[in-house]
Amino acid sequence: MAPFSGPECKAVVFSREKIEAMDNRFDDELQRHCHADIDKYCHAEEGERVLECLKNMKILRSLSPKCQKVSAFDEIVLERMREQAKDVRLNVGLLQACREEAEKYCPDDYKKINDPQYAKKTLEGVFVVCLRTQYANPRKSIHLKSSCKDEISKVILESEFDIHLDPVLYRACRSTITKHCANSVITRGGTFESVLECLKSDFLHGAIADTDCSRQISRRLQESLVDIHLDPVLHEACANDVQRLCHNVPPGQSRLIICLLDAMKSSSIVLTPNCKEKLTERNNLWNKAHQVCINSIC
């Protein structure tokens, strides 16, 4: 029997996904696997907010084994997150929060939302990447509402847990991941940062030949520079130093990272060894990413 992958079948599936995204009660699989977690953690949420609630619990690693299965590829919540990453129309919260910004700063991508040509096709992440680029580009003085910034930050942070949640990066670096990172991921136990950390290491050492992959890694590094919380590995390494040295510095606009970099340069302040090592590595990565982005659009 032929696989159900023809354009008409894909269109029907995508139409169903849009309905499920608007109201998670219509998502039979999500309800079946996560019913107990929804009752326990998200009983006050309605519509698309149910999945948003479960996604927060996903980050907190509190979901039951039935809802959050051991195999990430079978995990129902992660599967829904991947679907959202591919098309902003499935991420109702982001679309509502950033509609004005998208219309103003990403007009070509925004038009696709209501274009009949794309009514039954996924946008493959391009819309969200445009918003992320606007959010992270220091050369553009654009204004984003706080609600839109919050949604974009959430998308960036979630994609740190699974590279598939950044479809454009994953597509650009898929062959590099296969060649360079498979052994690294296995060695490090397949933890959430394994693939991205492998790519960043190869990027730093000039081991990535694919220019599109290098450009997408540079974009990711520019995004993480906005706020230390968007780089979980660095944030974990420097959490105590931030609390000790930068406790009265507000987050955002690279302020906490600048505070740490200033402390690292100071002869009278000592960073913890783990923080100093990771911050030095990240600073080298940011400098390299900046050079890549000068020569191309990240």
XYZ file of C-alpha atoms in Angstrom, residues 175-186 194-195 198-199:
16
model
C 23.979 16.607 6.800
C 26.523 18.221 9.148
C 24.749 16.727 12.164
C 24.819 13.276 10.579
C 28.527 13.511 9.730
C 29.855 15.337 12.775
C 27.513 15.003 15.741
C 26.087 11.472 15.893
C 28.946 10.089 18.024
C 28.999 13.205 20.205
C 25.300 12.900 21.005
C 25.639 9.213 21.893
C 24.161 17.741 22.680
C 23.421 18.542 19.025
C 28.366 19.885 18.882
C 27.474 22.290 16.063
